[in-house]
PDB file of N, CA and C in Angstrom:
ATOM      1  N   LEU A 109      -5.943  11.723  12.308  1.00 89.00           N
ATOM      2  CA  LEU A 109      -4.679  12.331  11.922  1.00 89.00           C
ATOM      3  C   LEU A 109      -3.563  11.894  12.876  1.00 89.00           C
ATOM      4  N   GLU A 110      -3.903  11.784  14.139  1.00 92.00           N
ATOM      5  CA  GLU A 110      -2.890  11.360  15.121  1.00 92.00           C
ATOM      6  C   GLU A 110      -2.434   9.930  14.842  1.00 92.00           C
ATOM      7  N   LEU A 111      -3.350   9.064  14.430  1.00 94.00           N
ATOM      8  CA  LEU A 111      -2.969   7.685  14.111  1.00 94.00           C
ATOM      9  C   LEU A 111      -2.024   7.647  12.911  1.00 94.00           C
ATOM     10  N   ILE A 112      -2.286   8.458  11.929  1.00 92.00           N
ATOM     11  CA  ILE A 112      -1.414   8.506  10.749  1.00 92.00           C
ATOM     12  C   ILE A 112      -0.053   9.066  11.133  1.00 92.00           C
ATOM     13  N   LYS A 113      -0.043  10.099  11.966  1.00 91.00           N
ATOM     14  CA  LYS A 113       1.223  10.666  12.448  1.00 91.00           C
ATOM     15  C   LYS A 113       2.033   9.635  13.217  1.00 91.00           C
ATOM     16  N   SER A 114       1.347   8.717  13.905  1.00 94.00           N
ATOM     17  CA  SER A 114       2.043   7.702  14.698  1.00 94.00           C
ATOM     18  C   SER A 114       2.537   6.532  13.855  1.00 94.00           C
ATOM     19  N   GLY A 115       2.221   6.544  12.545  1.00 92.00           N
ATOM     20  CA  GLY A 115       2.713   5.492  11.666  1.00 92.00           C
ATOM     21  C   GLY A 115       1.674   4.475  11.259  1.00 92.00           C
ATOM     22  N   LYS A 116       0.452   4.579  11.768  1.00 94.00           N
ATOM     23  CA  LYS A 116      -0.611   3.644  11.383  1.00 94.00           C
ATOM     24  C   LYS A 116      -0.948   3.855   9.916  1.00 94.00           C
ATOM     25  N   ARG A 117      -1.084   2.765   9.169  1.00 92.00           N
ATOM     26  CA  ARG A 117      -1.392   2.826   7.734  1.00 92.00           C
ATOM     27  C   ARG A 117      -2.872   2.517   7.520  1.00 92.00           C
ATOM     28  N   PHE A 118      -3.467   3.216   6.581  1.00 93.00           N
ATOM     29  CA  PHE A 118      -4.862   3.010   6.221  1.00 93.00           C
ATOM     30  C   PHE A 118      -4.948   2.757   4.724  1.00 93.00           C
ATOM     31  N   ASP A 119      -5.800   1.811   4.335  1.00 90.00           N
ATOM     32  CA  ASP A 119      -6.007   1.504   2.925  1.00 90.00           C
ATOM     33  C   ASP A 119      -7.067   2.406   2.307  1.00 90.00           C
ATOM     34  N   LEU A 120      -7.991   2.905   3.143  1.00 93.00           N
ATOM     35  CA  LEU A 120      -9.114   3.687   2.657  1.00 93.00           C
ATOM     36  C   LEU A 120      -9.727   4.422   3.841  1.00 93.00           C
ATOM     37  N   ILE A 121     -10.168   5.655   3.609  1.00 96.00           N
ATOM     38  CA  ILE A 121     -10.864   6.414   4.650  1.00 96.00           C
ATOM     39  C   ILE A 121     -12.230   6.820   4.111  1.00 96.00           C
ATOM     40  N   PHE A 122     -13.270   6.543   4.909  1.00 95.00           N
ATOM     41  CA  PHE A 122     -14.612   7.051   4.666  1.00 95.00           C
ATOM     42  C   PHE A 122     -14.837   8.163   5.682  1.00 95.00           C
ATOM     43  N   CYS A 123     -15.380   9.282   5.245  1.00 95.00           N
ATOM     44  CA  CYS A 123     -15.549  10.410   6.156  1.00 95.00           C
ATOM     45  C   CYS A 123     -16.810  11.184   5.805  1.00 95.00           C
ATOM     46  N   ASP A 124     -17.516  11.640   6.823  1.00 94.00           N
ATOM     47  CA  ASP A 124     -18.664  12.513   6.623  1.00 94.00           C
ATOM     48  C   ASP A 124     -18.167  13.953   6.615  1.00 94.00           C
ATOM     49  N   LEU A 125     -18.916  14.852   6.030  1.00 90.00           N
ATOM     50  CA  LEU A 125     -18.551  16.267   6.072  1.00 90.00           C
ATOM     51  C   LEU A 125     -18.852  16.874   7.427  1.00 90.00           C
ATOM     52  N   GLN A 126     -19.869  16.356   8.094  1.00 88.00           N
ATOM     53  CA  GLN A 126     -20.263  16.875   9.395  1.00 88.00           C
ATOM     54  C   GLN A 126     -19.768  15.941  10.483  1.00 88.00           C
ATOM     55  N   MET A 127     -18.844  16.462  11.308  1.00 86.00           N
ATOM     56  CA  MET A 127     -18.274  15.668  12.392  1.00 86.00           C
ATOM     57  C   MET A 127     -18.397  16.455  13.689  1.00 86.00           C
ATOM     58  N   PRO A 128     -18.367  15.771  14.833  1.00 85.00           N
ATOM     59  CA  PRO A 128     -18.544  16.450  16.116  1.00 85.00           C
ATOM     60  C   PRO A 128     -17.492  17.538  16.405  1.00 85.00           C
ATOM     61  N   ASN A 129     -16.257  17.312  16.034  1.00 84.00           N
ATOM     62  CA  ASN A 129     -15.183  18.251  16.373  1.00 84.00           C
ATOM     63  C   ASN A 129     -14.513  18.844  15.144  1.00 84.00           C
ATOM     64  N   GLY A 130     -15.284  19.232  14.159  1.00 83.00           N
ATOM     65  CA  GLY A 130     -14.707  19.791  12.938  1.00 83.00           C
ATOM     66  C   GLY A 130     -15.557  19.402  11.753  1.00 83.00           C
ATOM     67  N   ASN A 131     -14.917  19.397  10.590  1.00 89.00           N
ATOM     68  CA  ASN A 131     -15.658  18.963   9.408  1.00 89.00           C
ATOM     69  C   ASN A 131     -14.752  18.154   8.500  1.00 89.00           C
ATOM     70  N   GLY A 132     -15.385  17.434   7.613  1.00 92.00           N
ATOM     71  CA  GLY A 132     -14.650  16.535   6.728  1.00 92.00           C
ATOM     72  C   GLY A 132     -13.697  17.245   5.786  1.00 92.00           C
ATOM     73  N   TYR A 133     -14.035  18.464   5.365  1.00 92.00           N
ATOM     74  CA  TYR A 133     -13.131  19.211   4.480  1.00 92.00           C
ATOM     75  C   TYR A 133     -11.824  19.535   5.193  1.00 92.00           C
ATOM     76  N   ASP A 134     -11.948  20.032   6.418  1.00 93.00           N
ATOM     77  CA  ASP A 134     -10.739  20.360   7.181  1.00 93.00           C
ATOM     78  C   ASP A 134      -9.880  19.120   7.393  1.00 93.00           C
ATOM     79  N   PHE A 135     -10.541  18.016   7.729  1.00 94.00           N
ATOM     80  CA  PHE A 135      -9.814  16.755   7.922  1.00 94.00           C
ATOM     81  C   PHE A 135      -9.096  16.346   6.643  1.00 94.00           C
ATOM     82  N   LEU A 136      -9.789  16.432   5.518  1.00 95.00           N
ATOM     83  CA  LEU A 136      -9.214  16.066   4.233  1.00 95.00           C
ATOM     84  C   LEU A 136      -8.020  16.950   3.882  1.00 95.00           C
ATOM     85  N   VAL A 137      -8.161  18.240   4.049  1.00 95.00           N
ATOM     86  CA  VAL A 137      -7.067  19.174   3.733  1.00 95.00           C
ATOM     87  C   VAL A 137      -5.863  18.888   4.620  1.00 95.00           C
ATOM     88  N   GLN A 138      -6.101  18.661   5.904  1.00 95.00           N
ATOM     89  CA  GLN A 138      -4.991  18.346   6.810  1.00 95.00           C
ATOM     90  C   GLN A 138      -4.332  17.033   6.427  1.00 95.00           C
ATOM     91  N   LEU A 139      -5.146  16.037   6.086  1.00 95.00           N
ATOM     92  CA  LEU A 139      -4.618  14.738   5.683  1.00 95.00           C
ATOM     93  C   LEU A 139      -3.744  14.874   4.442  1.00 95.00           C
ATOM     94  N   ARG A 140      -4.233  15.597   3.440  1.00 94.00           N
ATOM     95  CA  ARG A 140      -3.493  15.747   2.189  1.00 94.00           C
ATOM     96  C   ARG A 140      -2.211  16.553   2.367  1.00 94.00           C
ATOM     97  N   SER A 141      -2.121  17.353   3.420  1.00 95.00           N
ATOM     98  CA  SER A 141      -0.901  18.122   3.660  1.00 95.00           C
ATOM     99  C   SER A 141       0.188  17.277   4.326  1.00 95.00           C
ATOM    100  N   MET A 142      -0.183  16.106   4.814  1.00 93.00           N
ATOM    101  CA  MET A 142       0.779  15.202   5.456  1.00 93.00           C
ATOM    102  C   MET A 142       1.391  14.263   4.416  1.00 93.00           C
ATOM    103  N   HIS A 143       2.691  14.035   4.510  1.00 89.00           N
ATOM    104  CA  HIS A 143       3.352  13.141   3.563  1.00 89.00           C
ATOM    105  C   HIS A 143       2.692  11.756   3.546  1.00 89.00           C
ATOM    106  N   ASP A 144       2.407  11.199   4.714  1.00 89.00           N
ATOM    107  CA  ASP A 144       1.816   9.861   4.790  1.00 89.00           C
ATOM    108  C   ASP A 144       0.320   9.841   4.486  1.00 89.00           C
ATOM    109  N   GLY A 145      -0.279  10.994   4.286  1.00 91.00           N
ATOM    110  CA  GLY A 145      -1.707  11.046   4.027  1.00 91.00           C
ATOM    111  C   GLY A 145      -2.073  11.418   2.609  1.00 91.00           C
ATOM    112  N   ARG A 146      -1.076  11.689   1.790  1.00 90.00           N
ATOM    113  CA  ARG A 146      -1.342  12.160   0.422  1.00 90.00           C
ATOM    114  C   ARG A 146      -1.982  11.114  -0.475  1.00 90.00           C
ATOM    115  N   ASP A 147      -1.632   9.854  -0.270  1.00 90.00           N
ATOM    116  CA  ASP A 147      -2.060   8.812  -1.198  1.00 90.00           C
ATOM    117  C   ASP A 147      -3.172   7.912  -0.671  1.00 90.00           C
ATOM    118  N   ILE A 148      -3.685   8.192   0.514  1.00 93.00           N
ATOM    119  CA  ILE A 148      -4.758   7.354   1.062  1.00 93.00           C
ATOM    120  C   ILE A 148      -6.071   7.710   0.361  1.00 93.00           C
ATOM    121  N   PRO A 149      -6.722   6.743  -0.265  1.00 94.00           N
ATOM    122  CA  PRO A 149      -8.017   7.033  -0.878  1.00 94.00           C
ATOM    123  C   PRO A 149      -8.991   7.544   0.185  1.00 94.00           C
ATOM    124  N   PHE A 150      -9.744   8.569  -0.160  1.00 96.00           N
ATOM    125  CA  PHE A 150     -10.611   9.259   0.795  1.00 96.00           C
ATOM    126  C   PHE A 150     -11.979   9.450   0.153  1.00 96.00           C
ATOM    127  N   ILE A 151     -12.975   8.765   0.684  1.00 96.00           N
ATOM    128  CA  ILE A 151     -14.330   8.837   0.135  1.00 96.00           C
ATOM    129  C   ILE A 151     -15.228   9.544   1.145  1.00 96.00           C
ATOM    130  N   ILE A 152     -15.865  10.593   0.692  1.00 95.00           N
ATOM    131  CA  ILE A 152     -16.811  11.313   1.530  1.00 95.00           C
ATOM    132  C   ILE A 152     -18.186  10.666   1.370  1.00 95.00           C
ATOM    133  N   VAL A 153     -18.813  10.370   2.507  1.00 94.00           N
ATOM    134  CA  VAL A 153     -20.169   9.828   2.538  1.00 94.00           C
ATOM    135  C   VAL A 153     -20.986  10.825   3.359  1.00 94.00           C
ATOM    136  N   THR A 154     -21.930  11.504   2.713  1.00 94.00           N
ATOM    137  CA  THR A 154     -22.590  12.622   3.372  1.00 94.00           C
ATOM    138  C   THR A 154     -24.022  12.821   2.896  1.00 94.00           C
ATOM    139  N   SER A 155     -24.772  13.587   3.665  1.00 93.00           N
ATOM    140  CA  SER A 155     -26.132  13.953   3.263  1.00 93.00           C
ATOM    141  C   SER A 155     -26.145  15.221   2.414  1.00 93.00           C
ATOM    142  N   GLU A 156     -24.988  15.859   2.237  1.00 92.00           N
ATOM    143  CA  GLU A 156     -24.876  17.069   1.418  1.00 92.00           C
ATOM    144  C   GLU A 156     -25.019  16.701  -0.056  1.00 92.00           C
ATOM    145  N   THR A 157     -26.063  17.189  -0.709  1.00 92.00           N
ATOM    146  CA  THR A 157     -26.320  16.809  -2.098  1.00 92.00           C
ATOM    147  C   THR A 157     -26.023  17.921  -3.107  1.00 92.00           C
ATOM    148  N   GLU A 158     -25.610  19.078  -2.635  1.00 94.00           N
ATOM    149  CA  GLU A 158     -25.283  20.186  -3.536  1.00 94.00           C
ATOM    150  C   GLU A 158     -24.064  19.827  -4.389  1.00 94.00           C
ATOM    151  N   ALA A 159     -24.166  20.048  -5.682  1.00 94.00           N
ATOM    152  CA  ALA A 159     -23.045  19.748  -6.580  1.00 94.00           C
ATOM    153  C   ALA A 159     -21.808  20.537  -6.187  1.00 94.00           C
ATOM    154  N   SER A 160     -21.999  21.759  -5.703  1.00 95.00           N
ATOM    155  CA  SER A 160     -20.854  22.588  -5.318  1.00 95.00           C
ATOM    156  C   SER A 160     -20.069  21.961  -4.172  1.00 95.00           C
ATOM    157  N   MET A 161     -20.757  21.244  -3.288  1.00 92.00           N
ATOM    158  CA  MET A 161     -20.085  20.567  -2.176  1.00 92.00           C
ATOM    159  C   MET A 161     -19.217  19.413  -2.692  1.00 92.00           C
ATOM    160  N   ALA A 162     -19.748  18.670  -3.651  1.00 93.00           N
ATOM    161  CA  ALA A 162     -18.983  17.565  -4.225  1.00 93.00           C
ATOM    162  C   ALA A 162     -17.763  18.096  -4.970  1.00 93.00           C
ATOM    163  N   ILE A 163     -17.934  19.165  -5.707  1.00 95.00           N
ATOM    164  CA  ILE A 163     -16.811  19.765  -6.443  1.00 95.00           C
ATOM    165  C   ILE A 163     -15.745  20.253  -5.475  1.00 95.00           C
ATOM    166  N   LYS A 164     -16.169  20.895  -4.405  1.00 93.00           N
ATOM    167  CA  LYS A 164     -15.221  21.370  -3.385  1.00 93.00           C
ATOM    168  C   LYS A 164     -14.443  20.193  -2.792  1.00 93.00           C
ATOM    169  N   ALA A 165     -15.135  19.088  -2.526  1.00 93.00           N
ATOM    170  CA  ALA A 165     -14.484  17.912  -1.949  1.00 93.00           C
ATOM    171  C   ALA A 165     -13.476  17.300  -2.915  1.00 93.00           C
ATOM    172  N   ILE A 166     -13.852  17.167  -4.164  1.00 93.00           N
ATOM    173  CA  ILE A 166     -12.939  16.596  -5.165  1.00 93.00           C
ATOM    174  C   ILE A 166     -11.731  17.515  -5.357  1.00 93.00           C
ATOM    175  N   ASN A 167     -11.976  18.822  -5.402  1.00 94.00           N
ATOM    176  CA  ASN A 167     -10.869  19.780  -5.538  1.00 94.00           C
ATOM    177  C   ASN A 167      -9.927  19.740  -4.344  1.00 94.00           C
ATOM    178  N   ALA A 168     -10.448  19.381  -3.177  1.00 93.00           N
ATOM    179  CA  ALA A 168      -9.622  19.290  -1.976  1.00 93.00           C
ATOM    180  C   ALA A 168      -8.850  17.974  -1.907  1.00 93.00           C
ATOM    181  N   GLY A 169      -9.175  17.039  -2.822  1.00 92.00           N
ATOM    182  CA  GLY A 169      -8.423  15.790  -2.854  1.00 92.00           C
ATOM    183  C   GLY A 169      -9.213  14.542  -2.527  1.00 92.00           C
ATOM    184  N   ALA A 170     -10.532  14.659  -2.424  1.00 95.00           N
ATOM    185  CA  ALA A 170     -11.341  13.463  -2.168  1.00 95.00           C
ATOM    186  C   ALA A 170     -11.284  12.545  -3.387  1.00 95.00           C
ATOM    187  N   THR A 171     -11.240  11.264  -3.127  1.00 92.00           N
ATOM    188  CA  THR A 171     -11.230  10.267  -4.192  1.00 92.00           C
ATOM    189  C   THR A 171     -12.636  10.012  -4.709  1.00 92.00           C
ATOM    190  N   GLY A 172     -13.622  10.136  -3.818  1.00 93.00           N
ATOM    191  CA  GLY A 172     -15.002   9.893  -4.188  1.00 93.00           C
ATOM    192  C   GLY A 172     -15.954  10.654  -3.293  1.00 93.00           C
ATOM    193  N   TYR A 173     -17.207  10.750  -3.730  1.00 94.00           N
ATOM    194  CA  TYR A 173     -18.234  11.497  -3.004  1.00 94.00           C
ATOM    195  C   TYR A 173     -19.540  10.737  -3.160  1.00 94.00           C
ATOM    196  N   VAL A 174     -20.069  10.221  -2.070  1.00 95.00           N
ATOM    197  CA  VAL A 174     -21.291   9.421  -2.092  1.00 95.00           C
ATOM    198  C   VAL A 174     -22.295  10.067  -1.149  1.00 95.00           C
ATOM    199  N   THR A 175     -23.533  10.251  -1.629  1.00 94.00           N
ATOM    200  CA  THR A 175     -24.547  10.882  -0.796  1.00 94.00           C
ATOM    201  C   THR A 175     -25.410   9.852  -0.076  1.00 94.00           C
ATOM    202  N   LYS A 176     -25.952  10.296   1.055  1.00 94.00           N
ATOM    203  CA  LYS A 176     -26.877   9.490   1.842  1.00 94.00           C
ATOM    204  C   LYS A 176     -28.292   9.811   1.393  1.00 94.00           C
ATOM    205  N   PRO A 177     -29.206   8.874   1.445  1.00 95.00           N
ATOM    206  CA  PRO A 177     -28.966   7.480   1.793  1.00 95.00           C
ATOM    207  C   PRO A 177     -28.077   6.819   0.751  1.00 95.00           C
ATOM    208  N   VAL A 178     -27.189   6.006   1.225  1.00 94.00           N
ATOM    209  CA  VAL A 178     -26.183   5.390   0.369  1.00 94.00           C
ATOM    210  C   VAL A 178     -26.806   4.357  -0.562  1.00 94.00           C
ATOM    211  N   VAL A 179     -26.496   4.492  -1.832  1.00 94.00           N
ATOM    212  CA  VAL A 179     -26.846   3.487  -2.829  1.00 94.00           C
ATOM    213  C   VAL A 179     -25.620   2.589  -2.940  1.00 94.00           C
ATOM    214  N   VAL A 180     -25.802   1.324  -2.635  1.00 94.00           N
ATOM    215  CA  VAL A 180     -24.680   0.390  -2.554  1.00 94.00           C
ATOM    216  C   VAL A 180     -23.835   0.415  -3.827  1.00 94.00           C
ATOM    217  N   GLU A 181     -24.468   0.460  -4.979  1.00 95.00           N
ATOM    218  CA  GLU A 181     -23.721   0.464  -6.240  1.00 95.00           C
ATOM    219  C   GLU A 181     -22.816   1.697  -6.339  1.00 95.00           C
ATOM    220  N   MET A 182     -23.284   2.853  -5.879  1.00 92.00           N
ATOM    221  CA  MET A 182     -22.456   4.067  -5.908  1.00 92.00           C
ATOM    222  C   MET A 182     -21.248   3.924  -4.983  1.00 92.00           C
ATOM    223  N   LEU A 183     -21.475   3.340  -3.819  1.00 93.00           N
ATOM    224  CA  LEU A 183     -20.377   3.116  -2.887  1.00 93.00           C
ATOM    225  C   LEU A 183     -19.368   2.140  -3.477  1.00 93.00           C
ATOM    226  N   GLN A 184     -19.851   1.092  -4.113  1.00 94.00           N
ATOM    227  CA  GLN A 184     -18.959   0.129  -4.754  1.00 94.00           C
ATOM    228  C   GLN A 184     -18.148   0.788  -5.859  1.00 94.00           C
ATOM    229  N   LYS A 185     -18.774   1.642  -6.651  1.00 93.00           N
ATOM    230  CA  LYS A 185     -18.066   2.338  -7.732  1.00 93.00           C
ATOM    231  C   LYS A 185     -16.993   3.267  -7.166  1.00 93.00           C
ATOM    232  N   ALA A 186     -17.305   3.958  -6.091  1.00 92.00           N
ATOM    233  CA  ALA A 186     -16.324   4.842  -5.464  1.00 92.00           C
ATOM    234  C   ALA A 186     -15.149   4.039  -4.921  1.00 92.00           C
ATOM    235  N   MET A 187     -15.439   2.890  -4.325  1.00 93.00           N
ATOM    236  CA  MET A 187     -14.367   2.033  -3.808  1.00 93.00           C
ATOM    237  C   MET A 187     -13.536   1.464  -4.950  1.00 93.00           C
ATOM    238  N   GLN A 188     -14.167   1.088  -6.048  1.00 93.00           N
ATOM    239  CA  GLN A 188     -13.439   0.569  -7.207  1.00 93.00           C
ATOM    240  C   GLN A 188     -12.533   1.643  -7.795  1.00 93.00           C
ATOM    241  N   ALA A 189     -13.032   2.875  -7.882  1.00 89.00           N
ATOM    242  CA  ALA A 189     -12.210   3.981  -8.389  1.00 89.00           C
ATOM    243  C   ALA A 189     -11.005   4.215  -7.476  1.00 89.00           C
ATOM    244  N   ALA A 190     -11.209   4.105  -6.172  1.00 87.00           N
ATOM    245  CA  ALA A 190     -10.103   4.261  -5.224  1.00 87.00           C
ATOM    246  C   ALA A 190      -9.071   3.149  -5.427  1.00 87.00           C
ATOM    247  N   TYR A 191      -9.549   1.925  -5.597  1.00 89.00           N
ATOM    248  CA  TYR A 191      -8.654   0.793  -5.832  1.00 89.00           C
ATOM    249  C   TYR A 191      -7.872   0.981  -7.132  1.00 89.00           C
ATOM    250  N   ASN A 192      -8.568   1.411  -8.185  1.00 88.00           N
ATOM    251  CA  ASN A 192      -7.901   1.639  -9.468  1.00 88.00           C
ATOM    252  C   ASN A 192      -6.828   2.722  -9.357  1.00 88.00           C
ATOM    253  N   ARG A 193      -7.118   3.735  -8.583  1.00 81.00           N
ATOM    254  CA  ARG A 193      -6.137   4.820  -8.381  1.00 81.00           C
ATOM    255  C   ARG A 193      -4.867   4.277  -7.727  1.00 81.00           C
ATOM    256  N   ILE A 194      -5.049   3.397  -6.751  1.00 79.00           N
ATOM    257  CA  ILE A 194      -3.887   2.798  -6.080  1.00 79.00           C
ATOM    258  C   ILE A 194      -3.098   1.935  -7.070  1.00 79.00           C
ATOM    259  N   GLN A 195      -3.796   1.112  -7.826  1.00 84.00           N
ATOM    260  CA  GLN A 195      -3.151   0.214  -8.773  1.00 84.00           C
ATOM    261  C   GLN A 195      -2.401   0.942  -9.868  1.00 84.00           C
ATOM    262  N   ASN A 196      -2.951   2.068 -10.298  1.00 83.00           N
ATOM    263  CA  ASN A 196      -2.334   2.822 -11.403  1.00 83.00           C
ATOM    264  C   ASN A 196      -1.346   3.872 -10.935  1.00 83.00           C
ATOM    265  N   GLY A 197      -1.233   3.985  -9.600  1.00 67.00           N
ATOM    266  CA  GLY A 197      -0.255   4.878  -8.973  1.00 67.00           C
ATOM    267  C   GLY A 197      -0.321   6.266  -9.406  1.00 67.00           C
TER     268      GLY A 197
END
């Protein structure tokens, strides 16, 4: 978040739900509340497999949700959806 506040641009963010100093949901909500963070594609990559967790993430503004162990095709599809979102504005 500090890098985005300082003007650094990101094309895509991958984030886990479980982080050492917080969680991915909080990070996502904070990111989406920032003007410069609203449009950055955000893909959650996590071991959380509960459908309710994925729904919560999408409702919070995640572009994609991929579970671990990562299936490469699922990750590619999530990245393609993020790219399409950017292209279609």
